[in-house]
PDB file of C-alpha atoms in Angstrom:
ATOM      1  CA  MET T   4      14.822  20.474   3.071  1.00  0.00           C
ATOM      2  CA  PRO T   5      10.863  18.957   1.388  1.00  0.00           C
ATOM      3  CA  GLU T   6      11.415  18.434  -2.179  1.00  0.00           C
ATOM      4  CA  GLY T   7       8.188  18.213  -5.199  1.00  0.00           C
ATOM      5  CA  ASP T   8       8.553  14.257  -4.304  1.00  0.00           C
ATOM      6  CA  THR T   9       8.373  14.295  -0.710  1.00  0.00           C
ATOM      7  CA  ILE T  10       4.837  17.171  -1.228  1.00  0.00           C
ATOM      8  CA  TYR T  11       3.212  14.936  -3.528  1.00  0.00           C
ATOM      9  CA  ARG T  12       4.075  12.294  -1.170  1.00  0.00           C
ATOM     10  CA  ALA T  13       2.497  13.846   1.602  1.00  0.00           C
ATOM     11  CA  ALA T  14      -0.307  15.184  -0.298  1.00  0.00           C
ATOM     12  CA  ARG T  15      -1.543  11.284  -1.452  1.00  0.00           C
ATOM     13  CA  THR T  16      -1.354  10.471   2.292  1.00  0.00           C
ATOM     14  CA  LEU T  17      -3.242  12.590   3.282  1.00  0.00           C
ATOM     15  CA  GLU T  18      -5.652  12.512   0.262  1.00  0.00           C
ATOM     16  CA  ARG T  19      -6.025   8.496   1.197  1.00  0.00           C
ATOM     17  CA  ALA T  20      -6.516   9.496   5.087  1.00  0.00           C
ATOM     18  CA  LEU T  21      -8.927  12.639   4.753  1.00  0.00           C
ATOM     19  CA  ALA T  22     -10.628  12.545   1.674  1.00  0.00           C
ATOM     20  CA  GLY T  23     -14.466  11.919   2.203  1.00  0.00           C
ATOM     21  CA  LYS T  24     -13.601  12.674   5.796  1.00  0.00           C
ATOM     22  CA  THR T  25     -15.095  15.105   7.930  1.00  0.00           C
ATOM     23  CA  VAL T  26     -13.736  16.976  10.340  1.00  0.00           C
ATOM     24  CA  THR T  27     -14.091  16.340  13.573  1.00  0.00           C
ATOM     25  CA  ARG T  28     -11.917  18.310  15.255  1.00  0.00           C
ATOM     26  CA  PHE T  29      -8.643  21.520  14.434  1.00  0.00           C
ATOM     27  CA  GLU T  30      -6.005  22.984  16.271  1.00  0.00           C
ATOM     28  CA  SER T  31      -3.350  25.187  15.214  1.00  0.00           C
ATOM     29  CA  VAL T  32      -1.054  27.691  17.152  1.00  0.00           C
ATOM     30  CA  LEU T  33      -0.605  30.242  14.560  1.00  0.00           C
ATOM     31  CA  PRO T  34      -3.133  32.799  15.187  1.00  0.00           C
ATOM     32  CA  ALA T  35      -4.636  33.606  11.795  1.00  0.00           C
ATOM     33  CA  LEU T  36      -5.806  29.442  11.776  1.00  0.00           C
ATOM     34  CA  MET T  37      -7.576  29.298  14.550  1.00  0.00           C
ATOM     35  CA  ARG T  38      -8.972  33.088  13.552  1.00  0.00           C
ATOM     36  CA  VAL T  39     -10.446  31.688  10.394  1.00  0.00           C
ATOM     37  CA  HIS T  40     -12.127  28.188  12.799  1.00  0.00           C
ATOM     38  CA  VAL T  41     -13.540  30.637  15.690  1.00  0.00           C
ATOM     39  CA  ASP T  42     -15.264  33.006  12.339  1.00  0.00           C
ATOM     40  CA  ASP T  43     -16.168  29.786  10.400  1.00  0.00           C
ATOM     41  CA  PRO T  44     -15.552  25.961  12.060  1.00  0.00           C
ATOM     42  CA  LEU T  45     -13.764  23.891  10.236  1.00  0.00           C
ATOM     43  CA  THR T  46     -15.254  20.885  11.999  1.00  0.00           C
ATOM     44  CA  GLY T  47     -18.500  20.018  10.571  1.00  0.00           C
ATOM     45  CA  ARG T  48     -16.368  20.682   7.487  1.00  0.00           C
ATOM     46  CA  VAL T  49     -15.349  17.204   4.598  1.00  0.00           C
ATOM     47  CA  VAL T  50     -11.944  17.597   3.424  1.00  0.00           C
ATOM     48  CA  GLU T  51     -12.623  16.879  -0.423  1.00  0.00           C
ATOM     49  CA  SER T  52      -9.301  16.636  -1.504  1.00  0.00           C
ATOM     50  CA  VAL T  53      -5.900  16.960  -0.892  1.00  0.00           C
ATOM     51  CA  CYS T  54      -3.096  17.358  -3.193  1.00  0.00           C
ATOM     52  CA  ALA T  55       0.997  19.189  -4.607  1.00  0.00           C
ATOM     53  CA  ARG T  56       1.592  21.333  -6.564  1.00  0.00           C
ATOM     54  CA  GLY T  57       5.200  22.246  -6.841  1.00  0.00           C
ATOM     55  CA  LYS T  58       6.231  22.711  -3.122  1.00  0.00           C
ATOM     56  CA  HIS T  59       3.152  23.441  -2.224  1.00  0.00           C
ATOM     57  CA  ASN T  60       0.162  21.189  -0.388  1.00  0.00           C
ATOM     58  CA  LEU T  61      -3.438  22.443  -0.996  1.00  0.00           C
ATOM     59  CA  MET T  62      -5.938  20.726   1.602  1.00  0.00           C
ATOM     60  CA  THR T  63      -9.353  21.849  -0.238  1.00  0.00           C
ATOM     61  CA  PHE T  64     -12.415  21.151   2.542  1.00  0.00           C
ATOM     62  CA  SER T  65     -16.230  21.787   1.544  1.00  0.00           C
ATOM     63  CA  ARG T  66     -17.757  25.800   1.531  1.00  0.00           C
ATOM     64  CA  GLY T  67     -14.450  26.393  -0.755  1.00  0.00           C
ATOM     65  CA  LEU T  68     -12.370  26.609   1.578  1.00  0.00           C
ATOM     66  CA  VAL T  69      -8.634  25.501   1.374  1.00  0.00           C
ATOM     67  CA  LEU T  70      -5.174  24.988   3.661  1.00  0.00           C
ATOM     68  CA  ARG T  71      -2.495  25.623   1.885  1.00  0.00           C
ATOM     69  CA  THR T  72       0.974  25.053   3.453  1.00  0.00           C
ATOM     70  CA  HIS T  73       4.623  25.726   2.907  1.00  0.00           C
ATOM     71  CA  MET T  74       6.946  22.818   4.900  1.00  0.00           C
ATOM     72  CA  ARG T  75      10.233  24.851   4.071  1.00  0.00           C
ATOM     73  CA  MET T  76      12.530  23.752   5.579  1.00  0.00           C
ATOM     74  CA  ASN T  77      11.999  21.998   7.859  1.00  0.00           C
ATOM     75  CA  GLY T  78       8.098  21.424   7.945  1.00  0.00           C
ATOM     76  CA  SER T  79       6.016  17.546   7.967  1.00  0.00           C
ATOM     77  CA  TRP T  80       2.663  16.114   7.539  1.00  0.00           C
ATOM     78  CA  HIS T  81       2.035  13.010  10.001  1.00  0.00           C
ATOM     79  CA  ILE T  82      -0.941  10.283  10.310  1.00  0.00           C
ATOM     80  CA  TYR T  83      -1.957   9.269  13.499  1.00  0.00           C
ATOM     81  CA  ARG T  84      -5.726   7.347  14.562  1.00  0.00           C
ATOM     82  CA  PRO T  85      -7.361   9.066  17.378  1.00  0.00           C
ATOM     83  CA  GLY T  86      -5.542   8.369  20.608  1.00  0.00           C
ATOM     84  CA  GLU T  87      -2.309   7.703  19.391  1.00  0.00           C
ATOM     85  CA  SER T  88       0.792   9.369  20.062  1.00  0.00           C
ATOM     86  CA  CYS T  89       2.352  11.770  18.039  1.00  0.00           C
ATOM     87  CA  GLN T  90       6.196  10.569  17.171  1.00  0.00           C
ATOM     88  CA  ARG T  91       6.735  14.295  18.274  1.00  0.00           C
ATOM     89  CA  PRO T  92       6.627  16.865  20.290  1.00  0.00           C
ATOM     90  CA  ARG T  93       3.479  19.075  20.779  1.00  0.00           C
ATOM     91  CA  ARG T  94       5.729  21.862  20.524  1.00  0.00           C
ATOM     92  CA  GLN T  95       6.231  21.079  17.185  1.00  0.00           C
ATOM     93  CA  MET T  96       2.896  20.862  16.249  1.00  0.00           C
ATOM     94  CA  ARG T  97       1.196  23.592  14.141  1.00  0.00           C
ATOM     95  CA  ILE T  98      -1.697  22.666  12.320  1.00  0.00           C
ATOM     96  CA  VAL T  99      -4.044  19.354  14.060  1.00  0.00           C
ATOM     97  CA  VAL T 100      -6.690  18.553  11.133  1.00  0.00           C
ATOM     98  CA  GLY T 101      -9.175  15.115  12.632  1.00  0.00           C
ATOM     99  CA  THR T 102     -10.954  12.969  11.467  1.00  0.00           C
ATOM    100  CA  ALA T 103     -13.228   9.919  13.370  1.00  0.00           C
ATOM    101  CA  ASP T 104     -10.557   7.835  11.187  1.00  0.00           C
ATOM    102  CA  TYR T 105      -7.486  10.023  10.999  1.00  0.00           C
ATOM    103  CA  VAL T 106      -5.675  12.769  13.053  1.00  0.00           C
ATOM    104  CA  ALA T 107      -3.309  14.632  10.513  1.00  0.00           C
ATOM    105  CA  VAL T 108      -0.492  16.863  11.903  1.00  0.00           C
ATOM    106  CA  GLY T 109       1.918  19.191  10.922  1.00  0.00           C
ATOM    107  CA  PHE T 110       5.118  19.491  11.976  1.00  0.00           C
ATOM    108  CA  ASP T 111       8.091  22.705  12.304  1.00  0.00           C
ATOM    109  CA  ILE T 112       5.465  24.080   9.488  1.00  0.00           C
ATOM    110  CA  PRO T 113       6.051  27.830   8.425  1.00  0.00           C
ATOM    111  CA  VAL T 114       3.870  28.747   6.029  1.00  0.00           C
ATOM    112  CA  ALA T 115      -0.156  27.809   6.328  1.00  0.00           C
ATOM    113  CA  GLU T 116      -2.556  29.965   5.361  1.00  0.00           C
ATOM    114  CA  PHE T 117      -6.651  29.796   4.330  1.00  0.00           C
ATOM    115  CA  LEU T 118      -7.952  30.364   1.309  1.00  0.00           C
ATOM    116  CA  THR T 119     -11.143  31.063  -0.889  1.00  0.00           C
ATOM    117  CA  GLY T 120     -11.371  29.146  -4.670  1.00  0.00           C
ATOM    118  CA  ARG T 121     -10.904  32.709  -5.887  1.00  0.00           C
ATOM    119  CA  ALA T 122      -7.701  33.619  -3.639  1.00  0.00           C
ATOM    120  CA  LEU T 123      -6.606  30.090  -3.911  1.00  0.00           C
ATOM    121  CA  VAL T 124      -6.940  31.338  -8.357  1.00  0.00           C
ATOM    122  CA  ARG T 125      -5.183  34.772  -7.703  1.00  0.00           C
ATOM    123  CA  HIS T 126      -2.393  34.238  -5.599  1.00  0.00           C
ATOM    124  CA  GLU T 127       0.185  34.858  -6.898  1.00  0.00           C
ATOM    125  CA  GLU T 128       3.350  33.092  -5.581  1.00  0.00           C
ATOM    126  CA  LEU T 129       1.026  29.830  -7.104  1.00  0.00           C
ATOM    127  CA  ARG T 130       0.663  31.323 -10.376  1.00  0.00           C
ATOM    128  CA  GLN T 131       4.234  32.091 -10.825  1.00  0.00           C
ATOM    129  CA  LEU T 132       4.895  28.479 -10.551  1.00  0.00           C
ATOM    130  CA  GLY T 133       6.496  26.208 -13.514  1.00  0.00           C
ATOM    131  CA  PRO T 134       4.911  24.208 -14.901  1.00  0.00           C
ATOM    132  CA  ASP T 135       5.153  20.859 -11.757  1.00  0.00           C
ATOM    133  CA  LEU T 136       6.769  18.012 -12.904  1.00  0.00           C
ATOM    134  CA  LEU T 137       4.736  15.777 -10.475  1.00  0.00           C
ATOM    135  CA  GLY T 138       1.912  16.638 -12.077  1.00  0.00           C
ATOM    136  CA  GLU T 139      -0.471  15.573 -14.302  1.00  0.00           C
ATOM    137  CA  THR T 140      -0.251  18.358 -16.750  1.00  0.00           C
ATOM    138  CA  PHE T 141       3.269  18.755 -17.550  1.00  0.00           C
ATOM    139  CA  ASP T 142       4.443  20.570 -20.291  1.00  0.00           C
ATOM    140  CA  GLN T 143       7.738  19.582 -21.207  1.00  0.00           C
ATOM    141  CA  ALA T 144       7.932  22.165 -24.018  1.00  0.00           C
ATOM    142  CA  ASP T 145       6.728  24.937 -21.607  1.00  0.00           C
ATOM    143  CA  ALA T 146       9.136  23.749 -19.463  1.00  0.00           C
ATOM    144  CA  ALA T 147      12.205  23.752 -22.440  1.00  0.00           C
ATOM    145  CA  SER T 148      10.786  27.277 -23.131  1.00  0.00           C
ATOM    146  CA  ARG T 149      11.522  28.400 -19.819  1.00  0.00           C
ATOM    147  CA  LEU T 150      14.353  27.152 -19.282  1.00  0.00           C
ATOM    148  CA  ARG T 151      15.983  28.770 -22.698  1.00  0.00           C
ATOM    149  CA  GLY T 152      14.697  31.687 -20.860  1.00  0.00           C
ATOM    150  CA  ARG T 153      16.986  31.783 -18.271  1.00  0.00           C
ATOM    151  CA  ALA T 154      19.861  31.318 -21.400  1.00  0.00           C
ATOM    152  CA  GLN T 155      22.376  34.230 -19.128  1.00  0.00           C
ATOM    153  CA  GLU T 156      21.411  31.379 -15.742  1.00  0.00           C
ATOM    154  CA  GLN T 157      23.847  29.208 -14.260  1.00  0.00           C
ATOM    155  CA  ILE T 158      21.770  25.820 -14.845  1.00  0.00           C
ATOM    156  CA  ALA T 159      21.758  24.988 -10.875  1.00  0.00           C
ATOM    157  CA  ASP T 160      20.098  28.359  -9.899  1.00  0.00           C
ATOM    158  CA  VAL T 161      17.980  27.811 -12.970  1.00  0.00           C
ATOM    159  CA  LEU T 162      16.538  24.343 -11.855  1.00  0.00           C
ATOM    160  CA  VAL T 163      15.787  25.222  -8.575  1.00  0.00           C
ATOM    161  CA  ASN T 164      13.513  28.541  -9.277  1.00  0.00           C
ATOM    162  CA  GLN T 165      10.192  27.551  -9.141  1.00  0.00           C
ATOM    163  CA  ARG T 166       8.944  29.507 -11.425  1.00  0.00           C
ATOM    164  CA  VAL T 167      10.446  27.567 -13.647  1.00  0.00           C
ATOM    165  CA  MET T 168       9.572  24.239 -13.080  1.00  0.00           C
ATOM    166  CA  ALA T 169       7.553  23.818  -9.514  1.00  0.00           C
ATOM    167  CA  GLY T 170       8.901  20.885  -7.263  1.00  0.00           C
ATOM    168  CA  ILE T 171      12.909  20.210  -7.830  1.00  0.00           C
ATOM    169  CA  GLY T 172      15.179  21.254  -4.662  1.00  0.00           C
ATOM    170  CA  ASN T 173      18.776  21.134  -3.944  1.00  0.00           C
ATOM    171  CA  VAL T 174      18.936  17.051  -3.623  1.00  0.00           C
ATOM    172  CA  TYR T 175      17.648  16.498  -6.954  1.00  0.00           C
ATOM    173  CA  LYS T 176      19.557  19.740  -8.876  1.00  0.00           C
ATOM    174  CA  SER T 177      22.760  17.861  -8.212  1.00  0.00           C
ATOM    175  CA  GLU T 178      21.605  14.549  -7.949  1.00  0.00           C
ATOM    176  CA  VAL T 179      20.581  15.292 -11.750  1.00  0.00           C
ATOM    177  CA  LEU T 180      23.620  17.703 -12.360  1.00  0.00           C
ATOM    178  CA  PHE T 181      26.409  14.533 -11.512  1.00  0.00           C
ATOM    179  CA  SER T 182      24.588  11.781 -13.176  1.00  0.00           C
ATOM    180  CA  CYS T 183      24.906  14.102 -17.123  1.00  0.00           C
ATOM    181  CA  ARG T 184      28.011  15.322 -15.385  1.00  0.00           C
ATOM    182  CA  VAL T 185      27.215  18.550 -16.077  1.00  0.00           C
ATOM    183  CA  ASN T 186      28.874  21.435 -14.238  1.00  0.00           C
ATOM    184  CA  PRO T 187      26.449  23.535 -11.752  1.00  0.00           C
ATOM    185  CA  PHE T 188      28.091  26.388 -12.291  1.00  0.00           C
ATOM    186  CA  ALA T 189      27.174  26.367 -16.618  1.00  0.00           C
ATOM    187  CA  VAL T 190      25.478  28.633 -18.429  1.00  0.00           C
ATOM    188  CA  VAL T 191      21.786  27.113 -19.466  1.00  0.00           C
ATOM    189  CA  ALA T 192      22.881  28.416 -22.675  1.00  0.00           C
ATOM    190  CA  THR T 193      26.535  26.483 -22.564  1.00  0.00           C
ATOM    191  CA  LEU T 194      24.863  23.303 -22.976  1.00  0.00           C
ATOM    192  CA  ARG T 195      22.266  21.461 -25.888  1.00  0.00           C
TER     193      ARG T 195
END
């Protein structure tokens, strides 16, 4: 499962490849995305930015449209040069965003939707995220307060709760608890 650091690196790579570039190609096997593209084409828009928010990837296009993707267990973004063969089978492609210089292909992405800027601000799942561990404005005090607010829950469950801190998954949870010699079944209230 991609964790916050994987999504962060993917967003940075997509940002370097696509930001400031005009979309020359858009494809998706997801009907909701294609419906938006048919009604108001992505081609001709500029990719303004790509960023990660917890485990969500947000690709912002000109004229106020944002593509939100979540990789869940198996999704990934790959970057290719136009005409370059993909390393994964075509049947796994879900989204293609192409520019004159690069083609970004989202494979096995189960969650994808277009949002307007207003809808992005109101998006319930994004609004409920805790402080993003890799975000530029990570608030350590807020994260600690949220941890303490789950005093009767097991620390392993609290660490992967994206409402407490966004970005941690099972790998980091397990490694951090092991390194700190903390029993994953310990209740938060028993920890210092």
